[in-house]
PDB file of C-alpha atoms in Angstrom:
ATOM      1  CA  ALA A   8     -34.477 -18.575 -13.093  1.00 45.00           C
ATOM      2  CA  LEU A   9     -32.249 -18.933 -10.047  1.00 50.00           C
ATOM      3  CA  LEU A  10     -32.379 -15.173  -9.484  1.00 51.00           C
ATOM      4  CA  GLU A  11     -36.137 -15.204  -9.722  1.00 51.00           C
ATOM      5  CA  ALA A  12     -36.346 -18.057  -7.257  1.00 54.00           C
ATOM      6  CA  ASN A  13     -34.160 -16.168  -4.804  1.00 57.00           C
ATOM      7  CA  GLY A  14     -36.304 -13.103  -5.274  1.00 66.00           C
ATOM      8  CA  ASN A  15     -39.344 -15.031  -4.156  1.00 73.00           C
ATOM      9  CA  LEU A  16     -37.968 -16.813  -1.131  1.00 75.00           C
ATOM     10  CA  SER A  17     -40.172 -14.987   1.311  1.00 83.00           C
ATOM     11  CA  CYS A  18     -43.417 -15.151  -0.606  1.00 91.00           C
ATOM     12  CA  ARG A  19     -46.277 -16.408   1.524  1.00 91.00           C
ATOM     13  CA  CYS A  20     -48.631 -17.700  -1.112  1.00 94.00           C
ATOM     14  CA  ALA A  21     -47.786 -20.947  -2.864  1.00 91.00           C
ATOM     15  CA  LYS A  22     -51.158 -20.840  -4.550  1.00 93.00           C
ATOM     16  CA  THR A  23     -54.005 -18.357  -4.765  1.00 96.00           C
ATOM     17  CA  THR A  24     -57.745 -18.548  -5.278  1.00 96.00           C
ATOM     18  CA  ARG A  25     -60.060 -16.590  -7.520  1.00 96.00           C
ATOM     19  CA  ALA A  26     -63.173 -17.761  -5.681  1.00 96.00           C
ATOM     20  CA  PHE A  27     -65.292 -15.023  -4.129  1.00 97.00           C
ATOM     21  CA  ILE A  28     -65.266 -14.837  -0.358  1.00 95.00           C
ATOM     22  CA  SER A  29     -68.137 -13.060   1.371  1.00 93.00           C
ATOM     23  CA  PRO A  30     -67.154 -10.151   3.665  1.00 89.00           C
ATOM     24  CA  SER A  31     -69.122 -11.840   6.435  1.00 89.00           C
ATOM     25  CA  LYS A  32     -66.553 -14.658   6.366  1.00 92.00           C
ATOM     26  CA  TYR A  33     -63.374 -12.682   6.998  1.00 92.00           C
ATOM     27  CA  SER A  34     -62.036 -10.339   9.617  1.00 90.00           C
ATOM     28  CA  SER A  35     -59.117  -8.704   7.829  1.00 93.00           C
ATOM     29  CA  ILE A  36     -57.210  -8.334   4.593  1.00 95.00           C
ATOM     30  CA  GLU A  37     -53.432  -8.322   4.587  1.00 95.00           C
ATOM     31  CA  VAL A  38     -51.539  -6.814   1.678  1.00 94.00           C
ATOM     32  CA  ARG A  39     -47.870  -7.578   1.145  1.00 93.00           C
ATOM     33  CA  PRO A  40     -46.453  -5.114  -1.360  1.00 89.00           C
ATOM     34  CA  VAL A  41     -44.042  -6.148  -4.090  1.00 87.00           C
ATOM     35  CA  GLY A  42     -40.585  -6.056  -2.550  1.00 81.00           C
ATOM     36  CA  SER A  43     -37.106  -7.402  -2.929  1.00 72.00           C
ATOM     37  CA  SER A  44     -37.900 -10.612  -1.060  1.00 77.00           C
ATOM     38  CA  CYS A  45     -41.133 -11.454  -2.889  1.00 88.00           C
ATOM     39  CA  ARG A  46     -41.570 -10.024  -6.346  1.00 88.00           C
ATOM     40  CA  ARG A  47     -45.298 -10.162  -6.499  1.00 90.00           C
ATOM     41  CA  LEU A  48     -48.157  -8.459  -4.714  1.00 92.00           C
ATOM     42  CA  GLU A  49     -49.728 -10.820  -2.195  1.00 94.00           C
ATOM     43  CA  VAL A  50     -53.206 -10.491  -0.745  1.00 95.00           C
ATOM     44  CA  VAL A  51     -54.069 -12.693   2.211  1.00 96.00           C
ATOM     45  CA  ILE A  52     -57.496 -12.822   3.803  1.00 96.00           C
ATOM     46  CA  LYS A  53     -57.903 -13.920   7.398  1.00 94.00           C
ATOM     47  CA  LEU A  54     -61.129 -15.857   7.814  1.00 94.00           C
ATOM     48  CA  LYS A  55     -63.087 -15.736  11.044  1.00 89.00           C
ATOM     49  CA  SER A  56     -62.181 -19.415  11.376  1.00 90.00           C
ATOM     50  CA  LEU A  57     -58.585 -18.052  11.639  1.00 89.00           C
ATOM     51  CA  GLU A  58     -57.651 -19.833   8.432  1.00 94.00           C
ATOM     52  CA  ARG A  59     -55.733 -17.715   5.919  1.00 95.00           C
ATOM     53  CA  VAL A  60     -56.490 -17.720   2.215  1.00 97.00           C
ATOM     54  CA  CYS A  61     -54.333 -16.191  -0.512  1.00 97.00           C
ATOM     55  CA  LEU A  62     -56.256 -14.301  -3.168  1.00 97.00           C
ATOM     56  CA  ASP A  63     -55.258 -13.762  -6.764  1.00 96.00           C
ATOM     57  CA  PRO A  64     -54.684  -9.981  -6.908  1.00 93.00           C
ATOM     58  CA  ASN A  65     -55.582  -9.927 -10.601  1.00 92.00           C
ATOM     59  CA  THR A  66     -59.073 -11.319 -10.139  1.00 94.00           C
ATOM     60  CA  PRO A  67     -61.710  -8.608 -10.689  1.00 94.00           C
ATOM     61  CA  TRP A  68     -63.432  -8.944  -7.308  1.00 95.00           C
ATOM     62  CA  VAL A  69     -60.085  -8.782  -5.515  1.00 94.00           C
ATOM     63  CA  LYS A  70     -59.016  -5.708  -7.489  1.00 92.00           C
ATOM     64  CA  LYS A  71     -62.271  -4.038  -6.534  1.00 92.00           C
ATOM     65  CA  LEU A  72     -61.820  -5.064  -2.903  1.00 92.00           C
ATOM     66  CA  LEU A  73     -58.374  -3.433  -2.840  1.00 90.00           C
ATOM     67  CA  GLN A  74     -59.732  -0.268  -4.406  1.00 87.00           C
ATOM     68  CA  ASP A  75     -62.528  -0.126  -1.884  1.00 85.00           C
ATOM     69  CA  LEU A  76     -60.318  -0.693   1.163  1.00 82.00           C
ATOM     70  CA  PRO A  77     -60.150   2.961   2.246  1.00 76.00           C
ATOM     71  CA  ASN A  78     -63.916   3.020   2.725  1.00 76.00           C
ATOM     72  CA  LEU A  79     -64.709  -0.574   3.422  1.00 69.00           C
ATOM     73  CA  ARG A  80     -67.731  -1.336   5.552  1.00 63.00           C
ATOM     74  CA  LYS A  81     -69.037  -4.780   6.099  1.00 56.00           C
ATOM     75  CA  LYS A  82     -72.731  -5.369   6.203  1.00 50.00           C
ATOM     76  CA  GLU A  83     -73.835  -6.525   9.611  1.00 46.00           C
ATOM     77  CA  ALA A  84     -74.913 -10.109   9.830  1.00 42.00           C
ATOM     78  CA  PRO A  85     -78.703 -10.467   9.838  1.00 45.00           C
ATOM     79  CA  GLN A  86     -80.144 -10.605  13.353  1.00 39.00           C
TER      80      GLN A  86
ATOM     81  CA  ALA B  18     -72.029   4.817  25.418  1.00 45.00           C
ATOM     82  CA  LEU B  19     -72.355   1.270  26.667  1.00 50.00           C
ATOM     83  CA  LEU B  20     -73.596   0.142  23.276  1.00 51.00           C
ATOM     84  CA  GLU B  21     -70.679   1.835  21.614  1.00 52.00           C
ATOM     85  CA  ALA B  22     -68.277   0.159  23.983  1.00 54.00           C
ATOM     86  CA  ASN B  23     -69.785  -3.235  23.216  1.00 56.00           C
ATOM     87  CA  GLY B  24     -69.534  -2.515  19.518  1.00 66.00           C
ATOM     88  CA  ASN B  25     -65.821  -1.965  19.849  1.00 73.00           C
ATOM     89  CA  LEU B  26     -64.884  -4.932  21.972  1.00 75.00           C
ATOM     90  CA  SER B  27     -62.809  -6.573  19.295  1.00 83.00           C
ATOM     91  CA  CYS B  28     -60.976  -3.510  18.057  1.00 91.00           C
ATOM     92  CA  ARG B  29     -57.235  -4.052  17.887  1.00 91.00           C
ATOM     93  CA  CYS B  30     -55.988  -0.508  18.085  1.00 94.00           C
ATOM     94  CA  ALA B  31     -56.109   1.273  21.421  1.00 91.00           C
ATOM     95  CA  LYS B  32     -54.214   4.129  19.871  1.00 93.00           C
ATOM     96  CA  THR B  33     -53.001   5.054  16.412  1.00 96.00           C
ATOM     97  CA  THR B  34     -50.135   7.044  14.983  1.00 96.00           C
ATOM     98  CA  ARG B  35     -50.042   9.681  12.267  1.00 96.00           C
ATOM     99  CA  ALA B  36     -46.267   9.476  11.901  1.00 96.00           C
ATOM    100  CA  PHE B  37     -44.995   8.485   8.467  1.00 97.00           C
ATOM    101  CA  ILE B  38     -43.434   5.038   8.215  1.00 95.00           C
ATOM    102  CA  SER B  39     -41.102   4.347   5.316  1.00 92.00           C
ATOM    103  CA  PRO B  40     -42.067   1.403   3.068  1.00 89.00           C
ATOM    104  CA  SER B  41     -38.594  -0.017   3.651  1.00 89.00           C
ATOM    105  CA  LYS B  42     -39.537  -0.522   7.312  1.00 92.00           C
ATOM    106  CA  TYR B  43     -42.619  -2.700   6.909  1.00 92.00           C
ATOM    107  CA  SER B  44     -43.505  -5.993   5.313  1.00 90.00           C
ATOM    108  CA  SER B  45     -47.281  -5.828   5.168  1.00 93.00           C
ATOM    109  CA  ILE B  46     -50.383  -3.748   5.760  1.00 95.00           C
ATOM    110  CA  GLU B  47     -53.435  -5.283   7.395  1.00 95.00           C
ATOM    111  CA  VAL B  48     -56.831  -3.676   6.945  1.00 94.00           C
ATOM    112  CA  ARG B  49     -59.708  -4.559   9.243  1.00 93.00           C
ATOM    113  CA  PRO B  50     -62.944  -3.303   7.718  1.00 90.00           C
ATOM    114  CA  VAL B  51     -65.651  -1.664   9.771  1.00 87.00           C
ATOM    115  CA  GLY B  52     -67.785  -4.444  11.179  1.00 81.00           C
ATOM    116  CA  SER B  53     -70.196  -5.284  13.916  1.00 71.00           C
ATOM    117  CA  SER B  54     -67.432  -6.109  16.407  1.00 77.00           C
ATOM    118  CA  CYS B  55     -65.296  -3.016  15.797  1.00 88.00           C
ATOM    119  CA  ARG B  56     -67.026   0.038  14.430  1.00 88.00           C
ATOM    120  CA  ARG B  57     -64.062   1.711  12.909  1.00 90.00           C
ATOM    121  CA  LEU B  58     -61.679   0.961  10.087  1.00 92.00           C
ATOM    122  CA  GLU B  59     -58.358  -0.248  11.454  1.00 94.00           C
ATOM    123  CA  VAL B  60     -55.056  -0.205   9.606  1.00 95.00           C
ATOM    124  CA  VAL B  61     -52.185  -2.148  11.126  1.00 96.00           C
ATOM    125  CA  ILE B  62     -48.676  -2.168   9.699  1.00 96.00           C
ATOM    126  CA  LYS B  63     -46.333  -5.058  10.408  1.00 94.00           C
ATOM    127  CA  LEU B  64     -42.791  -3.793  10.719  1.00 94.00           C
ATOM    128  CA  LYS B  65     -39.852  -5.934   9.659  1.00 89.00           C
ATOM    129  CA  SER B  66     -38.950  -5.971  13.339  1.00 90.00           C
ATOM    130  CA  LEU B  67     -42.269  -7.903  13.697  1.00 89.00           C
ATOM    131  CA  GLU B  68     -43.700  -5.083  15.792  1.00 94.00           C
ATOM    132  CA  ARG B  69     -47.200  -3.955  14.805  1.00 95.00           C
ATOM    133  CA  VAL B  70     -48.208  -0.320  14.570  1.00 97.00           C
ATOM    134  CA  CYS B  71     -51.747   1.001  14.219  1.00 97.00           C
ATOM    135  CA  LEU B  72     -52.137   3.839  11.744  1.00 97.00           C
ATOM    136  CA  ASP B  73     -54.719   6.589  11.798  1.00 96.00           C
ATOM    137  CA  PRO B  74     -56.782   5.836   8.661  1.00 93.00           C
ATOM    138  CA  ASN B  75     -57.687   9.515   8.313  1.00 92.00           C
ATOM    139  CA  THR B  76     -54.111  10.743   8.024  1.00 94.00           C
ATOM    140  CA  PRO B  77     -53.343  11.849   4.449  1.00 94.00           C
ATOM    141  CA  TRP B  78     -50.330   9.560   3.914  1.00 95.00           C
ATOM    142  CA  VAL B  79     -52.311   6.569   5.176  1.00 94.00           C
ATOM    143  CA  LYS B  80     -55.273   7.395   2.933  1.00 92.00           C
ATOM    144  CA  LYS B  81     -52.910   7.566  -0.013  1.00 92.00           C
ATOM    145  CA  LEU B  82     -51.285   4.292   1.004  1.00 92.00           C
ATOM    146  CA  LEU B  83     -54.687   2.573   1.047  1.00 90.00           C
ATOM    147  CA  GLN B  84     -55.559   4.000  -2.346  1.00 87.00           C
ATOM    148  CA  ASP B  85     -52.257   2.825  -3.771  1.00 85.00           C
ATOM    149  CA  LEU B  86     -52.487  -0.708  -2.377  1.00 82.00           C
ATOM    150  CA  PRO B  87     -53.630  -2.363  -5.610  1.00 76.00           C
ATOM    151  CA  ASN B  88     -50.411  -1.287  -7.341  1.00 76.00           C
ATOM    152  CA  LEU B  89     -48.027  -0.978  -4.470  1.00 69.00           C
ATOM    153  CA  ARG B  90     -44.365  -1.553  -5.175  1.00 64.00           C
ATOM    154  CA  LYS B  91     -41.672  -0.921  -2.691  1.00 57.00           C
ATOM    155  CA  LYS B  92     -38.453   0.640  -3.803  1.00 50.00           C
ATOM    156  CA  GLU B  93     -35.559  -1.694  -3.297  1.00 46.00           C
ATOM    157  CA  ALA B  94     -33.155  -0.712  -0.575  1.00 42.00           C
ATOM    158  CA  PRO B  95     -30.030   0.997  -1.960  1.00 45.00           C
ATOM    159  CA  GLN B  96     -27.142  -1.432  -2.565  1.00 39.00           C
TER     160      GLN B  96
END
């Protein structure tokens, strides 16, 4: 348990959300790969309000978002 | 041309690199989807040195990196 705690010292996300966030609400997606200093994949969305929200990487819509990243296009906001 | 310029006012990357960056050198990957304020996909890597580097999203190793994001694991540094 101590080892695991040490291995997660530099994790960013204390808690994550499964709630869907519309692409019109965020400007970027940050992915922090599993590494020696945080032993879980972290996905952080930066909202246009500049707030950051941690997503649960195992939630279906987040998985799909990650898969779609190479070709991601956001719909333009309606005029 | 003017329209295009306006559409790219909030792009972050003035230039990008195709050079390979080892996973041991960076802590996160930020993806900025195509949107109304920047009409290209931008991929920004945050190095452990805290420097940010813009990657060319059309370079093969970067494409593969984006595809692998959902399952990305970094190898631990050798002891």
